[in-house]
Amino acid sequence: MKRFCYRCGALEPDAGPLIRGLCQRCFAEEFNLLRAPPKVGVVVCKRCGAYMLGKQWYTHTPGERIEGAIREAVLDQLRVIRLTKSGTQLLRPQEAREVEIAIEPDLKGELIKVRAQGKVHELQSQPKLEETNIKLSVNYRTCKTCSLKRAGYHEAILQVRGELSRDDLPKIRRALESLASEAGAREERDFIAEVKKQRGGLDFYVSSVQLARQMSSLLRDRFGASVSESAKLIGQTRDGRQRFKVTILARLK
Ligand SMILES: [Zn+2]
Ligand SMILES: [Zn+2]
């Protein structure tokens, strides 16, 4: 007697080999390739585009867009289902390399399209093509760095002084701001909170002493400034360490 599919009755020689009693077509319809979460959430800072996954903020730098963050979040929660003789396995996407997965976040439509192609069972003659949508929830919040910036947080003031021509000052300012934004891409707590015009120069309110020192080194190396540093005790941290406000004076000739 010939074996046949218990769902549609197709004979094994025509529609087989049978897998778990089902013909190829019925098996593909019955068994999913993916187990996807119903919803993936991401929190985005409206001011700077940084995004939060889990409890961590990630800076928004070119080439590392929010779509990439969403893909990571999906890959983290998505599972590839594999049926074997011994049972059902749930694999992480990186463990199921032979399964092709495309993840397309649609921010406007608030959904993530996931397409996958692969075999649920090794006896399948054709890889299965499966599409599924995950609901995307995007929430907006101000990130830690932006709240500090908005509050004008600074640990150091870099005073740039000297006999400067009209052209010099914008050039120096651009150089310092581009250094700060490069530093900020590496370390999110590095930023310039404010720039104030002063008689004979500019004051840069800088979030960290380390960044202020890098800025003054640039002025020394590239513009020949002489640099001096002073610190004023302004109180104590909660854990009892002394807190200083550092002022760096960079004098240009
Ligand atoms: Zn069938
Ligand atoms: Zn932000």
Short mmCIF file of C-alpha atoms and ligand atoms in Angstrom, two decimals:
data_model
loop_
_atom_site.label_atom_id
_atom_site.label_comp_id
_atom_site.label_asym_id
_atom_site.label_seq_id
_atom_site.Cartn_x
_atom_site.Cartn_y
_atom_site.Cartn_z
CA MET A 1 0.00 0.00 0.00
CA LYS A 2 1.28 3.46 -0.92
CA ARG A 3 1.69 6.05 1.80
CA PHE A 4 -0.35 9.25 1.45
CA CYS A 5 -0.67 12.67 3.07
CA TYR A 6 -3.16 12.55 5.93
CA ARG A 7 -4.22 16.14 5.26
CA CYS A 8 -4.87 16.23 1.52
CA GLY A 9 -4.61 12.60 0.51
CA ALA A 10 -1.82 13.10 -2.04
CA LEU A 11 0.23 9.97 -2.67
CA GLU A 12 3.84 9.97 -1.56
CA PRO A 13 5.33 9.22 -5.02
CA ASP A 14 3.55 12.35 -6.36
CA ALA A 15 3.91 14.79 -3.50
CA GLY A 16 6.47 13.26 -1.18
CA PRO A 17 8.64 12.43 0.53
CA LEU A 18 6.20 12.63 3.40
CA ILE A 19 7.36 14.44 6.52
CA ARG A 20 5.50 13.66 9.71
CA GLY A 21 2.70 12.20 7.61
CA LEU A 22 2.33 15.28 5.44
CA CYS A 23 3.13 15.86 1.80
CA GLN A 24 5.67 18.55 0.91
CA ARG A 25 3.05 21.25 0.31
CA CYS A 26 0.99 20.52 3.40
CA PHE A 27 4.08 20.32 5.57
CA ALA A 28 5.23 23.75 4.37
CA GLU A 29 1.79 25.18 5.09
CA GLU A 30 1.53 23.58 8.49
CA PHE A 31 4.98 24.30 9.95
CA ASN A 32 6.45 27.74 10.36
CA LEU A 33 10.09 28.57 9.85
CA LEU A 34 10.13 31.51 12.24
CA ARG A 35 9.02 32.27 15.73
CA ALA A 36 8.80 36.06 15.87
CA PRO A 37 7.95 38.31 18.80
CA PRO A 38 4.60 40.10 18.30
CA LYS A 39 6.15 43.47 19.06
CA VAL A 40 9.59 45.12 19.20
CA GLY A 41 10.07 48.45 20.91
CA VAL A 42 12.77 51.07 20.52
CA VAL A 43 13.17 54.40 22.32
CA VAL A 44 14.57 57.29 20.30
CA CYS A 45 15.90 60.67 21.42
CA LYS A 46 14.14 63.30 19.34
CA ARG A 47 16.90 65.84 19.85
CA CYS A 48 19.89 63.86 18.63
CA GLY A 49 18.57 60.58 17.23
CA ALA A 50 20.28 58.38 19.81
CA TYR A 51 18.31 55.23 20.53
CA MET A 52 17.86 52.99 23.50
CA LEU A 53 17.82 49.22 23.39
CA GLY A 54 17.38 47.46 26.67
CA LYS A 55 18.70 50.00 29.16
CA GLN A 56 21.57 51.32 27.09
CA TRP A 57 21.62 54.46 24.95
CA TYR A 58 23.44 54.21 21.64
CA THR A 59 24.72 57.27 19.86
CA HIS A 60 23.28 57.97 16.51
CA THR A 61 26.20 58.17 14.12
CA PRO A 62 26.09 57.95 10.33
CA GLY A 63 26.07 54.36 9.17
CA GLU A 64 24.57 53.23 12.44
CA ARG A 65 21.01 54.30 11.87
CA ILE A 66 17.97 53.41 13.88
CA GLU A 67 17.07 50.76 11.30
CA GLY A 68 20.24 48.94 12.32
CA ALA A 69 19.20 49.07 15.96
CA ILE A 70 15.79 47.67 15.14
CA ARG A 71 17.38 44.85 13.14
CA GLU A 72 19.57 44.00 16.11
CA ALA A 73 16.57 43.97 18.43
CA VAL A 74 14.66 41.69 16.06
CA LEU A 75 17.62 39.35 15.59
CA ASP A 76 17.91 39.11 19.34
CA GLN A 77 14.32 37.96 19.78
CA LEU A 78 13.71 36.03 16.58
CA ARG A 79 14.05 32.24 16.51
CA VAL A 80 14.39 29.85 13.60
CA ILE A 81 12.43 26.66 14.06
CA ARG A 82 14.02 23.40 13.01
CA LEU A 83 12.30 20.05 13.18
CA THR A 84 14.45 16.96 13.49
CA LYS A 85 13.78 13.34 14.38
CA SER A 86 14.51 14.15 17.98
CA GLY A 87 12.11 17.08 18.19
CA THR A 88 11.80 20.82 17.73
CA GLN A 89 14.80 23.11 18.00
CA LEU A 90 14.63 26.87 18.39
CA LEU A 91 17.77 28.44 16.97
CA ARG A 92 19.09 31.95 17.08
CA PRO A 93 19.37 33.43 13.57
CA GLN A 94 23.18 33.31 13.77
CA GLU A 95 23.02 29.58 14.52
CA ALA A 96 20.90 28.95 11.43
CA ARG A 97 23.15 30.47 8.81
CA GLU A 98 21.61 28.51 5.93
CA VAL A 99 18.35 30.35 6.53
CA GLU A 100 18.29 33.71 4.76
CA ILE A 101 16.62 36.44 6.77
CA ALA A 102 15.75 39.96 5.62
CA ILE A 103 14.48 42.48 8.15
CA GLU A 104 12.91 45.69 6.86
CA PRO A 105 11.78 48.21 9.46
CA ASP A 106 9.01 50.50 8.26
CA LEU A 107 9.06 53.40 10.71
CA LYS A 108 6.07 55.20 9.22
CA GLY A 109 3.93 52.11 9.08
CA GLU A 110 5.15 51.11 12.55
CA LEU A 111 5.90 47.60 11.52
CA ILE A 112 8.88 45.43 10.70
CA LYS A 113 8.69 43.13 7.72
CA VAL A 114 10.60 39.91 8.15
CA ARG A 115 11.23 37.58 5.24
CA ALA A 116 12.99 34.27 5.59
CA GLN A 117 13.89 31.47 3.26
CA GLY A 118 15.07 28.08 4.42
CA LYS A 119 14.11 24.59 5.39
CA VAL A 120 12.22 23.71 8.53
CA HIS A 121 13.02 20.04 7.99
CA GLU A 122 15.92 18.56 6.07
CA LEU A 123 13.58 16.36 4.00
CA GLN A 124 11.94 19.40 2.44
CA SER A 125 12.76 19.46 -1.27
CA GLN A 126 12.28 23.22 -1.54
CA PRO A 127 13.23 25.90 0.95
CA LYS A 128 10.22 27.61 2.40
CA LEU A 129 9.62 31.30 1.84
CA GLU A 130 7.98 32.89 4.85
CA GLU A 131 6.90 36.45 5.55
CA THR A 132 5.72 37.90 8.78
CA ASN A 133 5.15 41.34 10.28
CA ILE A 134 6.21 42.47 13.72
CA LYS A 135 4.58 45.48 15.31
CA LEU A 136 7.08 48.27 15.87
CA SER A 137 6.62 50.71 18.69
CA VAL A 138 8.81 53.79 18.64
CA ASN A 139 8.79 55.95 21.75
CA TYR A 140 10.49 59.29 22.08
CA ARG A 141 12.41 60.46 25.11
CA THR A 142 15.31 62.84 25.75
CA CYS A 143 18.54 60.91 26.13
CA LYS A 144 20.95 61.33 29.04
CA THR A 145 23.46 63.36 27.05
CA CYS A 146 20.80 65.74 25.71
CA SER A 147 19.37 66.31 29.19
CA LEU A 148 22.85 67.14 30.46
CA LYS A 149 23.40 69.43 27.48
CA ARG A 150 20.11 71.15 28.04
CA ALA A 151 21.01 71.69 31.67
CA GLY A 152 24.32 73.23 30.54
CA TYR A 153 26.33 70.59 32.38
CA HIS A 154 30.06 71.28 32.31
CA GLU A 155 33.13 70.30 34.31
CA ALA A 156 35.55 72.63 32.61
CA ILE A 157 35.72 75.99 30.91
CA LEU A 158 38.20 76.50 28.12
CA GLN A 159 38.99 80.17 27.69
CA VAL A 160 40.44 81.07 24.32
CA ARG A 161 42.08 84.47 24.34
CA GLY A 162 44.47 86.43 22.21
CA GLU A 163 44.91 88.90 19.45
CA LEU A 164 42.69 87.18 16.96
CA SER A 165 41.61 88.35 13.56
CA ARG A 166 38.02 88.06 12.35
CA ASP A 167 38.96 84.96 10.36
CA ASP A 168 40.86 83.22 13.14
CA LEU A 169 38.07 82.87 15.64
CA PRO A 170 35.56 81.00 13.42
CA LYS A 171 38.38 78.74 12.23
CA ILE A 172 39.40 77.90 15.79
CA ARG A 173 35.80 77.39 16.81
CA ARG A 174 35.17 74.98 13.92
CA ALA A 175 38.32 73.01 14.75
CA LEU A 176 37.32 72.70 18.41
CA GLU A 177 33.73 71.78 17.63
CA SER A 178 34.73 69.10 15.17
CA LEU A 179 37.18 67.65 17.71
CA ALA A 180 34.36 67.61 20.29
CA SER A 181 31.92 65.90 17.98
CA GLU A 182 34.49 63.22 17.12
CA ALA A 183 35.09 62.72 20.84
CA GLY A 184 31.33 62.63 21.43
CA ALA A 185 30.93 59.84 18.90
CA ARG A 186 33.36 57.73 20.96
CA GLU A 187 32.26 58.81 24.42
CA GLU A 188 28.72 60.11 24.77
CA ARG A 189 29.51 62.24 27.80
CA ASP A 190 31.95 64.38 25.82
CA PHE A 191 30.33 67.51 24.44
CA ILE A 192 30.44 71.28 24.38
CA ALA A 193 27.50 72.54 26.43
CA GLU A 194 27.80 76.18 25.45
CA VAL A 195 30.04 78.70 23.72
CA LYS A 196 30.05 82.25 25.02
CA LYS A 197 31.60 85.25 23.33
CA GLN A 198 33.90 87.20 25.62
CA ARG A 199 35.96 90.30 25.12
CA GLY A 200 39.10 89.11 23.39
CA GLY A 201 37.93 85.56 22.74
CA LEU A 202 35.55 82.73 23.45
CA ASP A 203 34.60 80.58 26.45
CA PHE A 204 33.80 76.93 25.81
CA TYR A 205 31.77 75.17 28.50
CA VAL A 206 32.94 71.60 28.22
CA SER A 207 31.29 68.51 29.74
CA SER A 208 34.49 66.75 30.78
CA VAL A 209 37.96 67.86 31.84
CA GLN A 210 39.41 65.24 29.53
CA LEU A 211 37.76 66.77 26.48
CA ALA A 212 38.73 70.30 27.52
CA ARG A 213 42.37 69.14 27.72
CA GLN A 214 42.17 67.56 24.28
CA MET A 215 40.81 70.84 22.96
CA SER A 216 43.57 72.88 24.55
CA SER A 217 46.20 70.49 23.18
CA LEU A 218 44.80 71.08 19.72
CA LEU A 219 45.12 74.83 20.21
CA ARG A 220 48.71 74.39 21.37
CA ASP A 221 49.75 72.00 18.59
CA ARG A 222 47.92 73.54 15.67
CA PHE A 223 47.65 77.20 16.60
CA GLY A 224 50.68 77.67 18.85
CA ALA A 225 48.70 78.62 21.97
CA SER A 226 50.26 78.65 25.41
CA VAL A 227 48.10 76.73 27.85
CA SER A 228 47.63 76.95 31.59
CA GLU A 229 45.21 75.14 33.85
CA SER A 230 43.66 75.96 37.22
CA ALA A 231 41.12 74.21 39.38
CA LYS A 232 38.69 75.54 41.93
CA LEU A 233 37.14 73.39 44.61
CA ILE A 234 33.38 73.66 44.28
CA GLY A 235 32.15 71.01 46.69
CA GLN A 236 31.88 67.29 47.17
CA THR A 237 30.37 64.45 45.24
CA ARG A 238 27.77 62.30 46.97
CA ASP A 239 30.40 59.67 47.72
CA GLY A 240 32.62 62.24 49.41
CA ARG A 241 35.18 62.99 46.69
CA GLN A 242 36.16 66.58 46.08
CA ARG A 243 34.65 68.27 43.05
CA PHE A 244 36.58 70.79 41.03
CA LYS A 245 35.70 73.14 38.26
CA VAL A 246 38.65 73.31 35.93
CA THR A 247 39.50 76.36 33.91
CA ILE A 248 41.97 76.12 31.06
CA LEU A 249 43.32 79.27 29.53
CA ALA A 250 44.65 79.02 26.00
CA ARG A 251 46.40 82.18 24.95
CA LEU A 252 47.10 82.67 21.28
CA LYS A 253 49.75 85.01 20.03
ZN ZN B 1 -0.84 17.15 1.63
ZN ZN B 2 19.84 62.93 22.62
#
